[in-house]
Amino acid sequence: CCLAHAPTSREEYLLSGSYDGSIGLWVMGRARDGRLLPHQDARIPDAHGYESFTGCPVEILAVEFFSLAQCYVSGGNDSVIRCWNSTDLSRVATLRGHNESVTCLAVDANFLFSGSEDGTVLIWNLSVLEGVIGVLDAPEVTLGPTAMIEAHPGATVHAMLMLPSLGFLATCGSDSKVNV
């Protein structure tokens, strides 16, 4: 399971990615006494489809919110990243470039950073999505990475953190290293 905060223009959401292949959108409402009462507002079932050799849903291992285009981003064990319109939950983009499962995501301005079991961090320019979201019958966009960082060769990139005030990306991997 993975989580991300998604403050859309409509609502304050919590995104959840699941091993059952679904993405949940949880409204972060409050009770009259002030307690947080999250409730599931929507769900994208089988977000990445099914694995061809097992027939099982592709597990969602990472979720993130791209605020500039108001879209949700998900990565799974199919090595693909998908972008979803936050209004109607339609798929607006597919990003291909990793050779193994996508394990973590981070956003900074127009750029998405994706970490993988292949030890790399790929950098994607998502500015093109700003012109696609909300356009009726817009075709799905397919993007390739802008750049690649060999973050943890021979190891899995487990987590990433953007340090925007410093202009750095920090990663940690299964090689027991933290790289900045």
Coordinates of C-alpha atoms in Angstrom, one line a residue:
C1 CA 0.0 0.0 0.0
C2 CA 1.1 3.5 -0.7
L3 CA -0.3 7.0 0.1
A4 CA -0.1 10.6 -1.2
H5 CA -1.8 13.9 -0.4
A6 CA -3.9 15.4 -3.3
P7 CA -5.2 18.9 -2.6
T8 CA -7.2 19.2 -5.8
S9 CA -9.1 22.4 -6.8
R10 CA -12.4 20.6 -5.7
E11 CA -11.5 18.7 -2.5
E12 CA -8.7 17.6 -0.2
Y13 CA -7.9 14.0 -1.0
L14 CA -5.8 11.2 0.2
L15 CA -4.7 8.8 -2.5
S16 CA -4.1 5.1 -1.8
G17 CA -2.5 2.6 -4.0
S18 CA -3.1 -1.1 -3.4
Y19 CA -1.7 -4.5 -4.1
D20 CA -5.2 -5.4 -5.5
G21 CA -4.4 -3.0 -8.4
S22 CA -6.8 -0.2 -7.4
I23 CA -6.3 3.5 -6.6
G24 CA -8.6 4.9 -3.9
L25 CA -9.5 8.5 -3.5
W26 CA -10.5 9.4 0.1
V27 CA -12.1 12.7 1.0
M28 CA -10.5 14.1 4.2
G29 CA -13.7 15.3 5.8
R30 CA -14.2 16.3 9.4
A31 CA -16.9 15.3 11.9
R32 CA -18.8 18.1 13.8
D33 CA -16.5 17.4 16.8
G34 CA -13.4 18.0 14.6
R35 CA -12.3 14.4 14.3
L36 CA -11.0 13.4 10.8
L37 CA -13.4 11.1 9.1
P38 CA -11.9 10.0 5.8
H39 CA -14.3 8.2 3.4
Q40 CA -13.8 6.7 0.1
D41 CA -15.1 9.0 -2.6
A42 CA -14.0 7.1 -5.7
R43 CA -11.9 4.2 -6.9
I44 CA -9.9 3.3 -10.0
P45 CA -10.2 -0.5 -10.1
D46 CA -7.5 -2.4 -12.0
A47 CA -5.7 0.9 -12.7
H48 CA -2.8 -0.8 -14.5
G49 CA -4.6 -3.8 -15.8
Y50 CA -3.6 -7.5 -15.3
E51 CA -0.4 -9.3 -15.5
S52 CA -0.4 -11.5 -18.6
F53 CA 1.4 -14.5 -17.1
T54 CA -0.6 -14.7 -13.8
G55 CA -3.9 -13.0 -14.6
C56 CA -3.5 -11.1 -11.3
P57 CA -4.0 -7.3 -11.1
V58 CA -0.9 -5.2 -11.5
E59 CA 0.0 -4.0 -8.0
I60 CA 0.1 -0.2 -7.4
L61 CA 3.4 0.6 -5.6
A62 CA 3.5 4.4 -5.8
V63 CA 1.0 7.3 -6.1
E64 CA 1.5 11.0 -6.4
F65 CA -0.4 14.2 -7.2
F66 CA 0.7 16.5 -10.0
S67 CA -0.9 19.8 -9.0
L68 CA -0.1 21.8 -12.1
A69 CA -2.2 19.6 -14.3
Q70 CA -4.6 18.4 -11.6
C71 CA -3.8 14.7 -12.2
Y72 CA -3.0 11.6 -10.2
V73 CA 0.1 9.6 -11.1
S74 CA 0.5 5.9 -10.3
G75 CA 3.4 3.4 -10.7
G76 CA 3.2 -0.3 -10.5
N77 CA 4.9 -3.6 -10.9
D78 CA 4.3 -3.5 -14.7
S79 CA 7.2 -0.9 -15.0
V80 CA 4.7 1.7 -16.3
I81 CA 3.5 5.0 -15.0
R82 CA 0.0 6.2 -15.6
C83 CA -1.6 9.7 -15.2
W84 CA -5.3 10.1 -14.4
N85 CA -7.5 13.2 -14.8
S86 CA -8.6 14.2 -11.3
T87 CA -12.0 15.3 -12.5
D88 CA -13.3 12.2 -14.3
L89 CA -10.6 9.7 -13.5
S90 CA -9.8 9.0 -17.2
R91 CA -6.3 7.9 -18.1
V92 CA -4.6 10.9 -19.8
A93 CA -1.0 9.6 -20.2
T94 CA 1.2 6.5 -20.1
L95 CA 4.9 6.9 -19.3
R96 CA 7.3 4.1 -20.4
G97 CA 11.0 3.8 -19.6
H98 CA 11.7 1.7 -16.6
N99 CA 12.7 -2.0 -17.0
E100 CA 11.4 -3.1 -13.6
S101 CA 8.6 -2.1 -11.1
V102 CA 8.1 1.6 -10.4
T103 CA 8.5 1.8 -6.6
C104 CA 8.3 5.5 -5.8
L105 CA 7.4 8.9 -7.3
A106 CA 8.1 12.6 -6.5
V107 CA 7.0 15.8 -8.1
D108 CA 8.8 19.1 -8.5
A109 CA 7.2 21.9 -10.6
N110 CA 6.7 20.4 -14.1
F111 CA 8.8 17.3 -13.4
L112 CA 8.0 13.9 -12.2
F113 CA 10.8 11.7 -10.7
S114 CA 10.2 7.9 -10.7
G115 CA 12.3 5.3 -8.8
S116 CA 12.4 1.7 -9.8
E117 CA 13.7 -1.8 -8.9
D118 CA 16.0 -1.3 -11.9
G119 CA 18.1 1.2 -9.7
T120 CA 17.3 4.2 -11.8
V121 CA 15.4 7.4 -11.3
L122 CA 13.8 8.7 -14.5
I123 CA 12.9 12.3 -14.9
W124 CA 9.7 13.2 -16.9
N125 CA 8.6 16.6 -18.1
L126 CA 4.8 16.6 -17.5
S127 CA 4.1 20.2 -18.7
V128 CA 2.4 18.7 -21.8
L129 CA -0.3 17.4 -19.6
E130 CA -1.5 20.9 -18.7
G131 CA -2.9 21.3 -22.2
V132 CA -4.5 17.8 -22.2
I133 CA -6.5 17.7 -19.0
G134 CA -10.0 18.9 -19.4
V135 CA -9.9 18.8 -23.2
L136 CA -12.9 16.8 -24.4
D137 CA -11.9 13.5 -26.2
A138 CA -8.2 14.4 -26.0
P139 CA -6.1 11.4 -27.0
E140 CA -4.0 9.7 -24.4
V141 CA -0.4 11.0 -24.3
T142 CA 2.5 8.6 -24.4
L143 CA 5.8 10.0 -23.0
G144 CA 9.3 8.9 -22.7
P145 CA 11.8 10.1 -20.0
T146 CA 13.7 13.4 -20.3
A147 CA 16.7 12.1 -18.3
M148 CA 17.9 9.2 -16.2
I149 CA 19.9 9.0 -13.0
E150 CA 21.7 5.8 -12.1
A151 CA 20.8 6.3 -8.5
H152 CA 21.4 2.8 -7.0
P153 CA 23.0 0.5 -9.6
G154 CA 22.1 -3.1 -8.9
A155 CA 19.6 -2.2 -6.2
T156 CA 16.0 -1.0 -5.8
V157 CA 15.2 2.7 -5.3
H158 CA 12.9 2.4 -2.3
A159 CA 12.0 6.1 -1.6
M160 CA 12.6 9.6 -2.9
L161 CA 12.2 13.0 -1.4
M162 CA 12.4 16.4 -3.2
L163 CA 14.2 19.1 -1.3
P164 CA 12.9 22.0 -3.4
S165 CA 14.5 24.8 -1.4
L166 CA 17.9 23.3 -1.9
G167 CA 17.3 22.0 -5.5
F168 CA 18.1 18.4 -4.6
L169 CA 16.5 15.0 -4.8
A170 CA 17.3 12.4 -2.1
T171 CA 16.9 8.7 -2.7
C172 CA 17.4 5.6 -0.6
G173 CA 17.8 2.1 -1.9
S174 CA 18.1 -1.6 -1.0
D175 CA 21.9 -1.0 -1.1
S176 CA 21.6 0.7 2.3
K177 CA 22.6 4.0 0.8
V178 CA 21.1 7.5 0.8
N179 CA 22.1 9.5 -2.2
V180 CA 21.5 13.3 -2.7

